[in-house]
mmCIF file of C-alpha atoms and ligand atoms in Angstrom:
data_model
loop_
_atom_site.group_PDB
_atom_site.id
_atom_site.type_symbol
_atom_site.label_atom_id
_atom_site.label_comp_id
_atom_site.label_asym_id
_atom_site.label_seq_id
_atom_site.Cartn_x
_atom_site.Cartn_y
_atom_site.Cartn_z
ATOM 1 C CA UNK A 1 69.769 107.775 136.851
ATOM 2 C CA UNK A 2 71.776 111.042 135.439
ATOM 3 C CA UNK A 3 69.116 113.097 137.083
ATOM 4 C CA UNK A 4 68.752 111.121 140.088
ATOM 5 C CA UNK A 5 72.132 111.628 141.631
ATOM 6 C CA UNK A 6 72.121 115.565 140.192
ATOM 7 C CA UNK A 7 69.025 115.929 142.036
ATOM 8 C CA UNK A 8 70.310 114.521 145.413
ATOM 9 C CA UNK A 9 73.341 116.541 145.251
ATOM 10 C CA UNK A 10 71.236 119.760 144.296
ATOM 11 C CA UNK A 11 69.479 118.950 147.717
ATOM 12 C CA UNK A 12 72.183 118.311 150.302
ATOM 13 C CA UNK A 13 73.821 121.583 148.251
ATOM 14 C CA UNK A 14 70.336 123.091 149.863
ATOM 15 C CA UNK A 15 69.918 121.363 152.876
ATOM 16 C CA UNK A 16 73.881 122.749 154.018
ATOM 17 C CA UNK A 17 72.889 126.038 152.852
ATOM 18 C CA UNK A 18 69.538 126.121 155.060
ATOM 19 C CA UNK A 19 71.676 124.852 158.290
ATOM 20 C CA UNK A 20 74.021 127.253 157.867
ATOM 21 C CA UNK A 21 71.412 129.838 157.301
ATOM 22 C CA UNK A 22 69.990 129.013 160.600
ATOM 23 C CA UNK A 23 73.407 128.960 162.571
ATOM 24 C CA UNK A 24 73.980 132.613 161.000
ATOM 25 C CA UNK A 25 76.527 131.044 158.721
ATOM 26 C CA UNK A 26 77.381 131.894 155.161
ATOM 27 C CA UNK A 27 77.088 128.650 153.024
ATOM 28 C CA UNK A 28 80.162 128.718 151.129
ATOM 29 C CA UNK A 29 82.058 128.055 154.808
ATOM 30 C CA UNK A 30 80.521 124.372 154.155
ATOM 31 C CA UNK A 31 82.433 122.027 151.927
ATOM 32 C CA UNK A 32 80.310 119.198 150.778
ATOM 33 C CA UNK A 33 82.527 116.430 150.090
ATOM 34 C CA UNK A 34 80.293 113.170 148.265
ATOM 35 C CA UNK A 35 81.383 109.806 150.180
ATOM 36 C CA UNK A 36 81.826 107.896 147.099
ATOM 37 C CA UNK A 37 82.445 104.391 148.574
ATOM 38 C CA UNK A 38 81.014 100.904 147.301
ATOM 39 C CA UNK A 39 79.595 102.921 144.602
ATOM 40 C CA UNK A 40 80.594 102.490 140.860
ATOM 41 C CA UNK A 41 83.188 105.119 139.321
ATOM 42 C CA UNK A 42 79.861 105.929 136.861
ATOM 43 C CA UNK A 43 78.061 107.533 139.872
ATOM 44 C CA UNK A 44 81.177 109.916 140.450
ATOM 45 C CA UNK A 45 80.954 110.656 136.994
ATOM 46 C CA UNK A 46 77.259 111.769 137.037
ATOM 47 C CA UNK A 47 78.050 113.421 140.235
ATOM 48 C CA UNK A 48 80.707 115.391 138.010
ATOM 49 C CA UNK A 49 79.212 116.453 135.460
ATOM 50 C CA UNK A 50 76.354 117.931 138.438
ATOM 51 C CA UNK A 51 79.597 119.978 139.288
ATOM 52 C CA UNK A 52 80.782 118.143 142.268
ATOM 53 C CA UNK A 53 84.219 118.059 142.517
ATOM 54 C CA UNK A 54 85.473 116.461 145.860
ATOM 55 C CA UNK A 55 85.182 112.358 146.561
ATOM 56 C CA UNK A 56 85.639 110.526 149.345
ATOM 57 C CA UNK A 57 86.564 107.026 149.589
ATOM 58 C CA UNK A 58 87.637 104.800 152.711
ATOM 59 C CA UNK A 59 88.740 101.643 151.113
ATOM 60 C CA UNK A 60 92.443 102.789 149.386
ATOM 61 C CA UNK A 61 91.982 99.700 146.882
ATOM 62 C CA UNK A 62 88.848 100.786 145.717
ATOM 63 C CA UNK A 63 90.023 104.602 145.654
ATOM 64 C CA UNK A 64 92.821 103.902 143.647
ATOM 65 C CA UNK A 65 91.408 101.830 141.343
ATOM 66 C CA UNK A 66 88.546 104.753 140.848
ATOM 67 C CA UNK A 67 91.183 107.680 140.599
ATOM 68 C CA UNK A 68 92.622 105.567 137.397
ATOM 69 C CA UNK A 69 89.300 105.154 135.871
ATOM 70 C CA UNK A 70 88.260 108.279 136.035
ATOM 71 C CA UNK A 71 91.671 110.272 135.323
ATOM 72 C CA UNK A 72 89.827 111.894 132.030
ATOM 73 C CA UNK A 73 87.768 114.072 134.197
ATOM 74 C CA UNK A 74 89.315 117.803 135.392
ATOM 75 C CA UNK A 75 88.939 119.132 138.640
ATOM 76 C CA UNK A 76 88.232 115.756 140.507
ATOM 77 C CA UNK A 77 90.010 116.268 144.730
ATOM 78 C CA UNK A 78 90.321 112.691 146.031
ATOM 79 C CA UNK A 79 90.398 112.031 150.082
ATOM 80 C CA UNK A 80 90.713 109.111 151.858
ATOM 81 C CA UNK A 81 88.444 109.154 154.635
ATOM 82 C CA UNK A 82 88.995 105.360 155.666
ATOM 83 C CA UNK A 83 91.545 103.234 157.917
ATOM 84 C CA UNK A 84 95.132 103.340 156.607
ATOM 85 C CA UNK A 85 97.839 101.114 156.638
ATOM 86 C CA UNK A 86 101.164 101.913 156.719
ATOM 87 C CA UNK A 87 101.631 99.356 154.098
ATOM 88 C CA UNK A 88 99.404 101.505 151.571
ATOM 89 C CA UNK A 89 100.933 104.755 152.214
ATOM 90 C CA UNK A 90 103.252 104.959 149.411
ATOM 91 C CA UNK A 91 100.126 104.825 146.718
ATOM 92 C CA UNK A 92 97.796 107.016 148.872
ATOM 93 C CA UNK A 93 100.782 109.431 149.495
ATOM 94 C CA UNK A 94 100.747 109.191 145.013
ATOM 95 C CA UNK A 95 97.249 109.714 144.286
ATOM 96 C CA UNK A 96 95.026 110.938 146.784
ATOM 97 C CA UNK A 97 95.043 115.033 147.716
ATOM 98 C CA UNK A 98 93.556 114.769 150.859
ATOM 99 C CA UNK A 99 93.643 112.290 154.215
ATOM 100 C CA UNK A 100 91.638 112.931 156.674
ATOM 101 C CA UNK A 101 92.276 110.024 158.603
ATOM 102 C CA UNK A 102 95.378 110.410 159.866
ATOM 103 C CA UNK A 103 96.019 108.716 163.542
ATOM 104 C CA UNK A 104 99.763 108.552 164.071
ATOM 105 C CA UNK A 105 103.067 109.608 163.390
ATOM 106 C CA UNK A 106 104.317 106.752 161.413
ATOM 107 C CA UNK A 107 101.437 107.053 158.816
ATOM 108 C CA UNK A 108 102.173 110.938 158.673
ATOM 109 C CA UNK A 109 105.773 110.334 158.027
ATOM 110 C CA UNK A 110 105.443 107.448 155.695
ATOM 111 C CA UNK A 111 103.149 109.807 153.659
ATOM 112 C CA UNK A 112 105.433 112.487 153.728
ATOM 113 C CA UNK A 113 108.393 110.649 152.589
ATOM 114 C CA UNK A 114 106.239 109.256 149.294
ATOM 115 C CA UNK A 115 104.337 112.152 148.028
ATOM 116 C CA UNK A 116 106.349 112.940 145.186
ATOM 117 C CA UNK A 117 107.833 116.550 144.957
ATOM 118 C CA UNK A 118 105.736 117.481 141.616
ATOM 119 C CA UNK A 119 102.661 117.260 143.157
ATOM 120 C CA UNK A 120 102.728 119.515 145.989
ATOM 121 C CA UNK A 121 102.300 118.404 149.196
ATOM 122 C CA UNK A 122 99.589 116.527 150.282
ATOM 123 C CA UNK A 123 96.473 117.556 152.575
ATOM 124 C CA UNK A 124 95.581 116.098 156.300
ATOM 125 C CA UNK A 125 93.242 116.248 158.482
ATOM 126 C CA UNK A 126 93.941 114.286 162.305
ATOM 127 C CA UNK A 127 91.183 112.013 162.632
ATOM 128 C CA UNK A 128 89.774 112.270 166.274
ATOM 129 C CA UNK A 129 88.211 109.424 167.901
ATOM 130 C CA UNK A 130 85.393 112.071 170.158
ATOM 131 C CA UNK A 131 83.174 108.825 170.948
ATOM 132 C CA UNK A 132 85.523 107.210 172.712
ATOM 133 C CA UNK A 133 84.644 103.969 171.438
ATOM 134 C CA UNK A 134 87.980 101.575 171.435
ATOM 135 C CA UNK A 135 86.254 100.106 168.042
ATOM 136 C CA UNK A 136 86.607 104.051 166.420
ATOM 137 C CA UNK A 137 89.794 104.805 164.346
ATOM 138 C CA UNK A 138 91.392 108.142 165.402
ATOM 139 C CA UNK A 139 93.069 109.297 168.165
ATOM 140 C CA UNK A 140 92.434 110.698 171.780
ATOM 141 C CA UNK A 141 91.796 114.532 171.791
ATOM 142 C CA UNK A 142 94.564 114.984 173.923
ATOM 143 C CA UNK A 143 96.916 113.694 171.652
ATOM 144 C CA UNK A 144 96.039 115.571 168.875
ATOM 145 C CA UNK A 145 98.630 118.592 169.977
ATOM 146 C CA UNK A 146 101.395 116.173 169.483
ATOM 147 C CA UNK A 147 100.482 115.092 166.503
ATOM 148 C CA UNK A 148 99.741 118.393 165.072
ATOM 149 C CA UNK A 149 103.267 119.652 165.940
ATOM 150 C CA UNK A 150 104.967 116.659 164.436
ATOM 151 C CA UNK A 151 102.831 117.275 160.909
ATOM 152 C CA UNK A 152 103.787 121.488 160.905
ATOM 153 C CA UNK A 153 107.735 119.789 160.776
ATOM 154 C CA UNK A 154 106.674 117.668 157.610
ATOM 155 C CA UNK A 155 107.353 119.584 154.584
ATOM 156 C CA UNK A 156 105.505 117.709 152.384
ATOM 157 C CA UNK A 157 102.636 117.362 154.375
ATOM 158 C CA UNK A 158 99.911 120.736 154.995
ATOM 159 C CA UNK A 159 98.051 120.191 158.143
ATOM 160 C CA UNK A 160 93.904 121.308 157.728
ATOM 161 C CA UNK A 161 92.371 120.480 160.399
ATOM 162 C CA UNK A 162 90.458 117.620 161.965
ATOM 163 C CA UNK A 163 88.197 115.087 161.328
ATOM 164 C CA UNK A 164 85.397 112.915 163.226
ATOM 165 C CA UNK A 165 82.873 109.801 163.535
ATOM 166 C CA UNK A 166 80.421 111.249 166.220
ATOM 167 C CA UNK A 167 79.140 108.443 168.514
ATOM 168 C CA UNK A 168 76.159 106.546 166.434
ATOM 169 C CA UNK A 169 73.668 107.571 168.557
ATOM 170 C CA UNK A 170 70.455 109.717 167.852
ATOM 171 C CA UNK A 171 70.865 111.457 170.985
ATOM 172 C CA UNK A 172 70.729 114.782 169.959
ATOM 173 C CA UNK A 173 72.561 116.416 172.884
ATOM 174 C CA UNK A 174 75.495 114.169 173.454
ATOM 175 C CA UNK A 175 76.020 114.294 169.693
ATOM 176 C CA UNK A 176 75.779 118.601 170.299
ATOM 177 C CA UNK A 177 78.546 118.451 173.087
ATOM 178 C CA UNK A 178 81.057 115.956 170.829
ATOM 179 C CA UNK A 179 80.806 118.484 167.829
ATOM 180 C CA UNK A 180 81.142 121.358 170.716
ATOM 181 C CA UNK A 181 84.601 119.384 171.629
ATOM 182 C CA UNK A 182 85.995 119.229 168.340
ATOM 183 C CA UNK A 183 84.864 122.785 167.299
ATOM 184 C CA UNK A 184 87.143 123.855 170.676
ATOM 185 C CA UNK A 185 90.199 121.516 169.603
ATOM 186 C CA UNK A 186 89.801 122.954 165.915
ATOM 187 C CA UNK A 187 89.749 126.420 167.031
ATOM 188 C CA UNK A 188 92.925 126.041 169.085
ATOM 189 C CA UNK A 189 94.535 124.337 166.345
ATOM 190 C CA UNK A 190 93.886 127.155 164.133
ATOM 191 C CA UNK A 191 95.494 130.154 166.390
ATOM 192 C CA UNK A 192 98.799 127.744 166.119
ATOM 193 C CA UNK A 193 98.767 126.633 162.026
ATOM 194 C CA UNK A 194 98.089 129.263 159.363
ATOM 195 C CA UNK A 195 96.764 125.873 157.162
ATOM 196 C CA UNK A 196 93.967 124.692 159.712
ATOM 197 C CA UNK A 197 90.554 125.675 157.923
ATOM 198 C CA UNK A 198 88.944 122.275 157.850
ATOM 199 C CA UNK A 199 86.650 120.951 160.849
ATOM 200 C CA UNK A 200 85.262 117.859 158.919
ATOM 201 C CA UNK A 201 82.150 116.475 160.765
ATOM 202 C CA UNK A 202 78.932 115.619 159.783
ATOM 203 C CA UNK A 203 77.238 113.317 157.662
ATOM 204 C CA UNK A 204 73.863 111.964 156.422
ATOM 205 C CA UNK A 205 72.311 112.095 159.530
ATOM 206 C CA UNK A 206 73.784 114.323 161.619
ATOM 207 C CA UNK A 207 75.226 117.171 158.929
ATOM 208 C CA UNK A 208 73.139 119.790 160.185
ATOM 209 C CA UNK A 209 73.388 119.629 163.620
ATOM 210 C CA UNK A 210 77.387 119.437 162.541
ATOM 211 C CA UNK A 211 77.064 122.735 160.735
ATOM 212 C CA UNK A 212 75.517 124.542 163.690
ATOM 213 C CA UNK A 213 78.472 123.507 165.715
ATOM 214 C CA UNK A 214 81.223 124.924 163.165
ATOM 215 C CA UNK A 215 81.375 121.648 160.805
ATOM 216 C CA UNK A 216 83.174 123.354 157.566
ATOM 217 C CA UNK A 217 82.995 120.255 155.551
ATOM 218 C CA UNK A 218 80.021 117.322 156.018
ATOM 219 C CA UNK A 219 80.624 114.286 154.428
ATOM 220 C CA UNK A 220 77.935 112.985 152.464
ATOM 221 C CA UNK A 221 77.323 109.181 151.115
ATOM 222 C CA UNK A 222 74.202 107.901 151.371
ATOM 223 C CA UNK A 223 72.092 111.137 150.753
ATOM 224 C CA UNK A 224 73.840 111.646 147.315
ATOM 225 C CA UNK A 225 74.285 107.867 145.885
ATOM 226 C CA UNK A 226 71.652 106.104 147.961
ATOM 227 C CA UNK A 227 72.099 103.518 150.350
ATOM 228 C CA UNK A 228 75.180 101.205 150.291
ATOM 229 C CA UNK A 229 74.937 97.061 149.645
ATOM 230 C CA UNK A 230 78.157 96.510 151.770
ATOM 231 C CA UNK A 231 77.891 98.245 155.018
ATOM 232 C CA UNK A 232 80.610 100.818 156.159
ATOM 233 C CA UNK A 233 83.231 99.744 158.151
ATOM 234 C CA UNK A 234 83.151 102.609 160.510
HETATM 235 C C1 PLP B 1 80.598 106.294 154.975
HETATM 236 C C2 PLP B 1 81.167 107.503 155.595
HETATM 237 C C3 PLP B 1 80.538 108.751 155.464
HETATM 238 C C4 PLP B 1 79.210 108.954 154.763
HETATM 239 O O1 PLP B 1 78.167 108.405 155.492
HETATM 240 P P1 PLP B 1 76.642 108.549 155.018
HETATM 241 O O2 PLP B 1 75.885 108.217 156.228
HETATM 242 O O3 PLP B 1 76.441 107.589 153.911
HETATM 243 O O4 PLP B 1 76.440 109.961 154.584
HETATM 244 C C5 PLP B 1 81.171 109.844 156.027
HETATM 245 N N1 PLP B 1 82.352 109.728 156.671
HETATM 246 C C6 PLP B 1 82.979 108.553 156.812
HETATM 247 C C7 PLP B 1 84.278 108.497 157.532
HETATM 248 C C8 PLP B 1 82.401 107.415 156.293
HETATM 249 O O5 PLP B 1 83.028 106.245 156.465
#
């Protein structure tokens, strides 16, 4: 098992640095951050001790709980990468250093008003919704500007960048122009927010054609930990 999951993270390490060989790209612009969910806090731990350092989880209970259990471990950058509730911002706000599924202004100020001061302030990502798809968290890419300059105000807040759920098809081209889309949006954001150095897309299936179009983080689950007995809610 130990060697298992350090072998699968050795080769999405390789397969983001071959994309972003081939889109003239240096490799350390590409974050890889492991998708952690459904899977036991043991996994994580083998996937530490391999070196990784940043988790993502989309189910806050289940994050939570796995941020306690694995406290003994240095280094560890939690993000929430699922649906949130405004009734669950107060612990996410406590424990996790990243969301990148932020949506709307009264999650963004509920977070703000319960990080607590000692930790520094927390980091978000606006979660655009690029497919369209009414069933897709995030919001419209025109709405993102407003959001964004509601987020700069927040003091305890650090705005990043944006994240995205392409469309779940394996049309190649249509999948090409929605990461074209965001990489315009993230661009623009970035002239306006000295923070914004995150364009989060890409993910098992799709990562490389993300990191052509400018993905600086991919979000890998099942490539790492193997496939997942509950499916994904997204
Ligand atoms: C589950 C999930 C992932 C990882 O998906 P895989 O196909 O397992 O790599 C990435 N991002 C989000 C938002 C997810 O929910």
């Amino acid at each position: 098992m130990n060697n298992k999951i350090a072998d699968q993270l050795q080769s999405a390490l390789q397969t983001i640095a071959s994309a972003a060989q081939l889109a003239d790209r240096s490799a350390n612009e590409v974050k890889l951050l492991a998708v952690s969910k459904t899977k036991p806090a043991t996994m994580i731990e083998e996937a530490w001790q391999a070196g990784q350092r940043a988790f993502g989880e989309n189910y806050v209970q289940e994050g939570l709980q796995k941020i306690i259990d694995l406290k003994h471990l240095n280094g560890l950058e939690w993000h929430l990468i699922g649906p949130l509730q405004s009734n669950k911002c107060k612990p996410v706000a406590e424990q996790f250093d990243w969301v990148q599924s932020l949506d709307r202004s009264k999650i963004a100020k509920r977070l703000n008003d319960n990080r607590p001061s000692g930790k520094g302030p927390l980091q978000v990502c606006i979660q655009v919704n690029i497919s369209g798809e009414a069933s897709k968290s995030g919001i419209e890419l025109s709405e993102v500007e407003n959001l964004a300059k509601e987020i700069a105000d927040m003091p305890n807040l650090v705005l990043r960048g944006l994240m995205a759920i392409p469309s779940n098809t394996d049309d190649d081209k249509a999948l090409a122009a929605e990461f074209q889309q965001l990489y315009d949006l993230y661009k623009h954001l970035q002239h306006q927010y000295d923070d914004v150095d995150t364009l989060s897309m890409g993910m098992s299936s799709d990562s490389e054609l993300a990191i052509k179009h400018g993905s600086t983080m991919v979000r890998i689950g099942t490539a790492i930990f193997g496939k997942r007995d509950k499916p994904a809610t997204d």
